[in-house]
Amino acid sequence: MMTNLFSIFDPSTSIMNMKMNWISSMIGIMMLPTYFWLMNNRYSMMVMKPLILLNKEFKILMNMKNNKGTTLMFVMLFSLIMINNIMGLFPYLFTSTSHLTMTLTMALPMWLAFMLFGWLKNTENMLIHLVPTGTPTVLMPFMVCIETISNIIRPGTLSVRLAANMIAGHLILTLLGNTTMNISMNMMWIMLIIQMMLLMLETAVAIIQGYVFAVLSTLYASEVN
């Protein structure tokens, strides 16, 4: 039973040794460039206005007034994660963000780039971050060890947080869907209402997790600048 339950997260569908399930993560990316060829309309404004507001918020978090365009990377990261999370709620579409292969690929190179930039360009600033302000002299060696460990595990916490939240919601929906097949017609309406509410909750979680991933990445970038 457990093998069948977790098989929804297994990208095993293949044609001619090509992993077809991973193509679902590219559908949203292929749809985005069409905005560059369309005139402004209500639909495009509905999509772009939240991204513009998010870009302004990231600029405040990074406190970078001179480097224009720096926050666009994090806005696109939010868009990529949100689109993949929401598309995973549709039937027969694979949720790529539920795999560490996808989440760790986004978190690890970005964290590594931040660390290399910080230690090569702002070494003194990085050393200051290892000892919080007001730390007693006796506790300074322990704080350096704690801060070093917390910096090292950052890509793991980013990727595991996103993957675990996606897996948890999909598992609940799968369990309820399997249970619905074996209940009476009177209880089926109640189960359908519960599933619809959970689907709305998962849609909110999909957006929130993309926002959390992007905001934490922005904060990590602001520390090394």
PDB file of C-alpha atoms in Angstrom:
ATOM      1  CA  MET A   1       0.000   0.000   0.000  1.00  0.00           C
ATOM      2  CA  MET A   2       2.763   2.433   0.919  1.00  0.00           C
ATOM      3  CA  THR A   3       4.530   1.742  -2.386  1.00  0.00           C
ATOM      4  CA  ASN A   4       1.365   2.627  -4.317  1.00  0.00           C
ATOM      5  CA  LEU A   5       0.751   5.654  -2.115  1.00  0.00           C
ATOM      6  CA  PHE A   6       4.169   7.203  -2.710  1.00  0.00           C
ATOM      7  CA  SER A   7       4.198   6.215  -6.384  1.00  0.00           C
ATOM      8  CA  ILE A   8       2.485   9.551  -7.170  1.00  0.00           C
ATOM      9  CA  PHE A   9       5.832  11.213  -6.389  1.00  0.00           C
ATOM     10  CA  ASP A  10       7.853   8.807  -8.541  1.00  0.00           C
ATOM     11  CA  PRO A  11       8.739  10.241 -11.973  1.00  0.00           C
ATOM     12  CA  SER A  12       8.713   6.813 -13.610  1.00  0.00           C
ATOM     13  CA  THR A  13       6.553   7.499 -16.684  1.00  0.00           C
ATOM     14  CA  SER A  14       8.935   7.295 -19.622  1.00  0.00           C
ATOM     15  CA  ILE A  15       8.902   6.974 -23.395  1.00  0.00           C
ATOM     16  CA  MET A  16      12.122   5.859 -25.099  1.00  0.00           C
ATOM     17  CA  ASN A  17      14.016   6.291 -21.783  1.00  0.00           C
ATOM     18  CA  MET A  18      12.877   9.929 -21.491  1.00  0.00           C
ATOM     19  CA  LYS A  19      11.365  11.017 -18.183  1.00  0.00           C
ATOM     20  CA  MET A  20       8.099  12.501 -19.432  1.00  0.00           C
ATOM     21  CA  ASN A  21       6.793  13.567 -16.043  1.00  0.00           C
ATOM     22  CA  TRP A  22       9.458  16.246 -15.701  1.00  0.00           C
ATOM     23  CA  ILE A  23       8.113  17.969 -18.824  1.00  0.00           C
ATOM     24  CA  SER A  24       5.235  19.291 -16.688  1.00  0.00           C
ATOM     25  CA  SER A  25       7.688  21.692 -15.012  1.00  0.00           C
ATOM     26  CA  MET A  26       8.407  23.263 -18.404  1.00  0.00           C
ATOM     27  CA  ILE A  27       4.796  23.963 -19.399  1.00  0.00           C
ATOM     28  CA  GLY A  28       4.540  27.123 -17.330  1.00  0.00           C
ATOM     29  CA  ILE A  29       7.915  28.371 -18.558  1.00  0.00           C
ATOM     30  CA  MET A  30       6.811  27.915 -22.178  1.00  0.00           C
ATOM     31  CA  MET A  31       3.656  29.949 -21.517  1.00  0.00           C
ATOM     32  CA  LEU A  32       5.405  32.942 -19.897  1.00  0.00           C
ATOM     33  CA  PRO A  33       7.225  34.347 -22.981  1.00  0.00           C
ATOM     34  CA  THR A  34       3.875  34.922 -24.711  1.00  0.00           C
ATOM     35  CA  TYR A  35       3.393  38.020 -22.523  1.00  0.00           C
ATOM     36  CA  PHE A  36       6.142  39.777 -24.454  1.00  0.00           C
ATOM     37  CA  TRP A  37       4.104  39.507 -27.673  1.00  0.00           C
ATOM     38  CA  LEU A  38       0.714  40.550 -26.327  1.00  0.00           C
ATOM     39  CA  MET A  39      -0.704  44.001 -25.747  1.00  0.00           C
ATOM     40  CA  ASN A  40      -1.564  45.001 -22.199  1.00  0.00           C
ATOM     41  CA  ASN A  41      -4.882  43.563 -21.122  1.00  0.00           C
ATOM     42  CA  ARG A  42      -6.643  42.774 -17.884  1.00  0.00           C
ATOM     43  CA  TYR A  43      -5.248  39.251 -17.718  1.00  0.00           C
ATOM     44  CA  SER A  44      -1.632  40.349 -18.158  1.00  0.00           C
ATOM     45  CA  MET A  45      -2.103  43.175 -15.645  1.00  0.00           C
ATOM     46  CA  MET A  46      -3.583  40.717 -13.166  1.00  0.00           C
ATOM     47  CA  VAL A  47      -0.441  38.608 -13.454  1.00  0.00           C
ATOM     48  CA  MET A  48       2.107  41.423 -13.535  1.00  0.00           C
ATOM     49  CA  LYS A  49       0.765  43.594 -10.696  1.00  0.00           C
ATOM     50  CA  PRO A  50       1.531  41.050  -7.912  1.00  0.00           C
ATOM     51  CA  LEU A  51       4.991  40.509  -9.407  1.00  0.00           C
ATOM     52  CA  ILE A  52       5.669  44.267  -9.422  1.00  0.00           C
ATOM     53  CA  LEU A  53       4.590  44.542  -5.777  1.00  0.00           C
ATOM     54  CA  LEU A  54       6.772  41.541  -4.930  1.00  0.00           C
ATOM     55  CA  ASN A  55       9.724  43.169  -6.685  1.00  0.00           C
ATOM     56  CA  LYS A  56       9.298  46.317  -4.569  1.00  0.00           C
ATOM     57  CA  GLU A  57       9.201  44.233  -1.391  1.00  0.00           C
ATOM     58  CA  PHE A  58      12.373  42.375  -2.345  1.00  0.00           C
ATOM     59  CA  LYS A  59      14.131  45.688  -2.976  1.00  0.00           C
ATOM     60  CA  ILE A  60      13.247  46.771   0.560  1.00  0.00           C
ATOM     61  CA  LEU A  61      14.527  43.476   2.004  1.00  0.00           C
ATOM     62  CA  MET A  62      17.819  43.650   0.111  1.00  0.00           C
ATOM     63  CA  ASN A  63      18.253  47.394   0.733  1.00  0.00           C
ATOM     64  CA  MET A  64      19.873  47.827  -2.680  1.00  0.00           C
ATOM     65  CA  LYS A  65      18.808  51.094  -4.296  1.00  0.00           C
ATOM     66  CA  ASN A  66      21.580  51.330  -6.877  1.00  0.00           C
ATOM     67  CA  ASN A  67      21.660  47.795  -8.320  1.00  0.00           C
ATOM     68  CA  LYS A  68      18.555  47.773 -10.468  1.00  0.00           C
ATOM     69  CA  GLY A  69      17.282  44.412 -11.644  1.00  0.00           C
ATOM     70  CA  THR A  70      18.926  42.396  -8.854  1.00  0.00           C
ATOM     71  CA  THR A  71      15.593  41.310  -7.406  1.00  0.00           C
ATOM     72  CA  LEU A  72      14.228  40.055 -10.732  1.00  0.00           C
ATOM     73  CA  MET A  73      15.977  36.719 -10.156  1.00  0.00           C
ATOM     74  CA  PHE A  74      14.009  36.171  -6.948  1.00  0.00           C
ATOM     75  CA  VAL A  75      10.736  37.280  -8.567  1.00  0.00           C
ATOM     76  CA  MET A  76      11.254  34.725 -11.346  1.00  0.00           C
ATOM     77  CA  LEU A  77      12.191  32.106  -8.740  1.00  0.00           C
ATOM     78  CA  PHE A  78       8.895  32.768  -6.966  1.00  0.00           C
ATOM     79  CA  SER A  79       7.011  32.509 -10.271  1.00  0.00           C
ATOM     80  CA  LEU A  80       8.702  29.209 -11.178  1.00  0.00           C
ATOM     81  CA  ILE A  81       7.956  27.583  -7.814  1.00  0.00           C
ATOM     82  CA  MET A  82       4.390  28.887  -7.645  1.00  0.00           C
ATOM     83  CA  ILE A  83       3.553  27.709 -11.188  1.00  0.00           C
ATOM     84  CA  ASN A  84       4.980  24.235 -10.558  1.00  0.00           C
ATOM     85  CA  ASN A  85       3.210  23.957  -7.204  1.00  0.00           C
ATOM     86  CA  ILE A  86      -0.171  24.937  -8.642  1.00  0.00           C
ATOM     87  CA  MET A  87       0.199  22.777 -11.745  1.00  0.00           C
ATOM     88  CA  GLY A  88       0.881  19.788  -9.517  1.00  0.00           C
ATOM     89  CA  LEU A  89      -2.695  20.075  -8.220  1.00  0.00           C
ATOM     90  CA  PHE A  90      -4.123  19.254 -11.651  1.00  0.00           C
ATOM     91  CA  PRO A  91      -4.866  15.589 -12.441  1.00  0.00           C
ATOM     92  CA  TYR A  92      -2.174  13.589 -14.248  1.00  0.00           C
ATOM     93  CA  LEU A  93       0.439  16.325 -13.813  1.00  0.00           C
ATOM     94  CA  PHE A  94       3.619  15.577 -11.921  1.00  0.00           C
ATOM     95  CA  THR A  95       4.640  17.918  -9.072  1.00  0.00           C
ATOM     96  CA  SER A  96       8.334  18.521  -9.703  1.00  0.00           C
ATOM     97  CA  THR A  97       8.730  20.658  -6.560  1.00  0.00           C
ATOM     98  CA  SER A  98       7.895  17.641  -4.385  1.00  0.00           C
ATOM     99  CA  HIS A  99      11.299  16.144  -5.276  1.00  0.00           C
ATOM    100  CA  LEU A 100      14.601  17.130  -3.721  1.00  0.00           C
ATOM    101  CA  THR A 101      16.073  16.813  -7.212  1.00  0.00           C
ATOM    102  CA  MET A 102      14.232  20.000  -8.162  1.00  0.00           C
ATOM    103  CA  THR A 103      14.318  21.930  -4.884  1.00  0.00           C
ATOM    104  CA  LEU A 104      17.956  21.183  -4.049  1.00  0.00           C
ATOM    105  CA  THR A 105      18.977  22.130  -7.592  1.00  0.00           C
ATOM    106  CA  MET A 106      17.492  25.579  -7.008  1.00  0.00           C
ATOM    107  CA  ALA A 107      18.725  26.084  -3.425  1.00  0.00           C
ATOM    108  CA  LEU A 108      22.274  24.680  -3.516  1.00  0.00           C
ATOM    109  CA  PRO A 109      23.807  26.672  -6.438  1.00  0.00           C
ATOM    110  CA  MET A 110      22.197  29.880  -5.190  1.00  0.00           C
ATOM    111  CA  TRP A 111      23.508  29.385  -1.624  1.00  0.00           C
ATOM    112  CA  LEU A 112      26.951  28.455  -2.955  1.00  0.00           C
ATOM    113  CA  ALA A 113      27.056  31.614  -5.101  1.00  0.00           C
ATOM    114  CA  PHE A 114      26.071  33.745  -2.088  1.00  0.00           C
ATOM    115  CA  MET A 115      28.751  32.171   0.094  1.00  0.00           C
ATOM    116  CA  LEU A 116      31.509  32.549  -2.504  1.00  0.00           C
ATOM    117  CA  PHE A 117      30.575  36.166  -3.162  1.00  0.00           C
ATOM    118  CA  GLY A 118      30.353  36.977   0.541  1.00  0.00           C
ATOM    119  CA  TRP A 119      33.631  35.360   1.602  1.00  0.00           C
ATOM    120  CA  LEU A 120      35.599  36.676  -1.387  1.00  0.00           C
ATOM    121  CA  LYS A 121      34.204  40.224  -1.557  1.00  0.00           C
ATOM    122  CA  ASN A 122      32.932  40.942   1.966  1.00  0.00           C
ATOM    123  CA  THR A 123      35.069  38.749   4.198  1.00  0.00           C
ATOM    124  CA  GLU A 124      34.949  41.114   7.176  1.00  0.00           C
ATOM    125  CA  ASN A 125      31.164  41.376   6.960  1.00  0.00           C
ATOM    126  CA  MET A 126      30.817  37.562   6.852  1.00  0.00           C
ATOM    127  CA  LEU A 127      33.030  37.191   9.916  1.00  0.00           C
ATOM    128  CA  ILE A 128      30.926  39.780  11.775  1.00  0.00           C
ATOM    129  CA  HIS A 129      27.769  37.768  11.018  1.00  0.00           C
ATOM    130  CA  LEU A 130      29.277  34.747  12.797  1.00  0.00           C
ATOM    131  CA  VAL A 131      29.112  36.556  16.155  1.00  0.00           C
ATOM    132  CA  PRO A 132      25.794  38.315  16.906  1.00  0.00           C
ATOM    133  CA  THR A 133      25.901  41.706  18.589  1.00  0.00           C
ATOM    134  CA  GLY A 134      26.039  41.567  22.381  1.00  0.00           C
ATOM    135  CA  THR A 135      27.380  38.001  22.611  1.00  0.00           C
ATOM    136  CA  PRO A 136      29.475  37.411  25.781  1.00  0.00           C
ATOM    137  CA  THR A 137      33.152  36.658  25.189  1.00  0.00           C
ATOM    138  CA  VAL A 138      32.838  33.178  26.723  1.00  0.00           C
ATOM    139  CA  LEU A 139      30.074  32.188  24.288  1.00  0.00           C
ATOM    140  CA  MET A 140      31.746  33.537  21.151  1.00  0.00           C
ATOM    141  CA  PRO A 141      33.399  30.213  20.079  1.00  0.00           C
ATOM    142  CA  PHE A 142      30.081  28.383  20.519  1.00  0.00           C
ATOM    143  CA  MET A 143      28.190  31.059  18.572  1.00  0.00           C
ATOM    144  CA  VAL A 144      30.680  30.769  15.711  1.00  0.00           C
ATOM    145  CA  CYS A 145      30.060  27.013  15.557  1.00  0.00           C
ATOM    146  CA  ILE A 146      26.277  27.447  15.711  1.00  0.00           C
ATOM    147  CA  GLU A 147      26.231  30.155  13.035  1.00  0.00           C
ATOM    148  CA  THR A 148      28.524  28.106  10.793  1.00  0.00           C
ATOM    149  CA  ILE A 149      26.268  25.062  11.052  1.00  0.00           C
ATOM    150  CA  SER A 150      23.168  27.176  10.417  1.00  0.00           C
ATOM    151  CA  ASN A 151      24.783  28.601   7.268  1.00  0.00           C
ATOM    152  CA  ILE A 152      25.769  25.158   6.006  1.00  0.00           C
ATOM    153  CA  ILE A 153      22.298  23.629   6.411  1.00  0.00           C
ATOM    154  CA  ARG A 154      20.486  26.529   4.719  1.00  0.00           C
ATOM    155  CA  PRO A 155      20.160  24.879   1.266  1.00  0.00           C
ATOM    156  CA  GLY A 156      18.909  21.697   2.924  1.00  0.00           C
ATOM    157  CA  THR A 157      16.277  23.503   4.980  1.00  0.00           C
ATOM    158  CA  LEU A 158      15.104  25.492   1.943  1.00  0.00           C
ATOM    159  CA  SER A 159      14.725  22.425  -0.263  1.00  0.00           C
ATOM    160  CA  VAL A 160      13.296  20.068   2.377  1.00  0.00           C
ATOM    161  CA  ARG A 161      10.738  22.671   3.545  1.00  0.00           C
ATOM    162  CA  LEU A 162       9.351  23.088   0.033  1.00  0.00           C
ATOM    163  CA  ALA A 163       9.372  19.383  -0.844  1.00  0.00           C
ATOM    164  CA  ALA A 164       7.865  18.293   2.498  1.00  0.00           C
ATOM    165  CA  ASN A 165       4.974  20.752   2.269  1.00  0.00           C
ATOM    166  CA  MET A 166       4.139  19.631  -1.258  1.00  0.00           C
ATOM    167  CA  ILE A 167       4.348  15.949  -0.335  1.00  0.00           C
ATOM    168  CA  ALA A 168       2.185  16.367   2.786  1.00  0.00           C
ATOM    169  CA  GLY A 169      -0.692  18.054   0.973  1.00  0.00           C
ATOM    170  CA  HIS A 170      -0.679  15.616  -1.930  1.00  0.00           C
ATOM    171  CA  LEU A 171      -0.620  12.644   0.434  1.00  0.00           C
ATOM    172  CA  ILE A 172      -3.689  13.925   2.282  1.00  0.00           C
ATOM    173  CA  LEU A 173      -5.578  14.453  -0.983  1.00  0.00           C
ATOM    174  CA  THR A 174      -4.549  10.989  -2.202  1.00  0.00           C
ATOM    175  CA  LEU A 175      -5.639   9.278   1.022  1.00  0.00           C
ATOM    176  CA  LEU A 176      -9.020  11.026   0.984  1.00  0.00           C
ATOM    177  CA  GLY A 177      -9.459  10.191  -2.695  1.00  0.00           C
ATOM    178  CA  ASN A 178      -8.822   6.491  -2.036  1.00  0.00           C
ATOM    179  CA  THR A 179     -11.231   6.555   0.914  1.00  0.00           C
ATOM    180  CA  THR A 180     -14.015   8.167  -1.127  1.00  0.00           C
ATOM    181  CA  MET A 181     -14.301   5.091  -3.340  1.00  0.00           C
ATOM    182  CA  ASN A 182     -15.323   2.892  -0.393  1.00  0.00           C
ATOM    183  CA  ILE A 183     -17.905   5.065   1.391  1.00  0.00           C
ATOM    184  CA  SER A 184     -21.661   5.408   0.986  1.00  0.00           C
ATOM    185  CA  MET A 185     -23.346   8.001  -1.220  1.00  0.00           C
ATOM    186  CA  ASN A 186     -24.558   9.953   1.810  1.00  0.00           C
ATOM    187  CA  MET A 187     -21.010  10.467   3.061  1.00  0.00           C
ATOM    188  CA  MET A 188     -19.587  11.130  -0.381  1.00  0.00           C
ATOM    189  CA  TRP A 189     -20.950  14.695  -0.493  1.00  0.00           C
ATOM    190  CA  ILE A 190     -19.268  15.487   2.817  1.00  0.00           C
ATOM    191  CA  MET A 191     -16.016  13.992   1.559  1.00  0.00           C
ATOM    192  CA  LEU A 192     -16.209  16.018  -1.656  1.00  0.00           C
ATOM    193  CA  ILE A 193     -16.704  19.241   0.312  1.00  0.00           C
ATOM    194  CA  ILE A 194     -13.706  18.376   2.508  1.00  0.00           C
ATOM    195  CA  GLN A 195     -11.585  17.667  -0.566  1.00  0.00           C
ATOM    196  CA  MET A 196     -12.597  20.956  -2.168  1.00  0.00           C
ATOM    197  CA  MET A 197     -11.611  22.827   0.993  1.00  0.00           C
ATOM    198  CA  LEU A 198      -8.299  20.977   1.092  1.00  0.00           C
ATOM    199  CA  LEU A 199      -7.722  21.827  -2.555  1.00  0.00           C
ATOM    200  CA  MET A 200      -8.231  25.512  -1.784  1.00  0.00           C
ATOM    201  CA  LEU A 201      -5.832  25.166   1.149  1.00  0.00           C
ATOM    202  CA  GLU A 202      -3.242  23.484  -1.072  1.00  0.00           C
ATOM    203  CA  THR A 203      -3.548  26.301  -3.608  1.00  0.00           C
ATOM    204  CA  ALA A 204      -2.789  28.798  -0.839  1.00  0.00           C
ATOM    205  CA  VAL A 205       0.111  26.643   0.380  1.00  0.00           C
ATOM    206  CA  ALA A 206       1.496  26.498  -3.173  1.00  0.00           C
ATOM    207  CA  ILE A 207       1.646  30.295  -3.328  1.00  0.00           C
ATOM    208  CA  ILE A 208       2.910  30.722   0.234  1.00  0.00           C
ATOM    209  CA  GLN A 209       5.727  28.190  -0.204  1.00  0.00           C
ATOM    210  CA  GLY A 210       6.943  29.953  -3.329  1.00  0.00           C
ATOM    211  CA  TYR A 211       6.868  33.244  -1.427  1.00  0.00           C
ATOM    212  CA  VAL A 212       8.722  31.784   1.569  1.00  0.00           C
ATOM    213  CA  PHE A 213      11.428  30.257  -0.649  1.00  0.00           C
ATOM    214  CA  ALA A 214      11.951  33.540  -2.513  1.00  0.00           C
ATOM    215  CA  VAL A 215      11.921  35.719   0.626  1.00  0.00           C
ATOM    216  CA  LEU A 216      14.423  33.511   2.467  1.00  0.00           C
ATOM    217  CA  SER A 217      16.686  33.507  -0.593  1.00  0.00           C
ATOM    218  CA  THR A 218      16.466  37.310  -0.674  1.00  0.00           C
ATOM    219  CA  LEU A 219      17.379  37.549   3.014  1.00  0.00           C
ATOM    220  CA  TYR A 220      20.353  35.224   2.512  1.00  0.00           C
ATOM    221  CA  ALA A 221      21.515  37.416  -0.369  1.00  0.00           C
ATOM    222  CA  SER A 222      21.139  40.596   1.712  1.00  0.00           C
ATOM    223  CA  GLU A 223      23.402  39.160   4.421  1.00  0.00           C
ATOM    224  CA  VAL A 224      26.377  38.764   2.089  1.00  0.00           C
ATOM    225  CA  ASN A 225      26.023  42.189   0.448  1.00  0.00           C
TER     226      ASN A 225
END
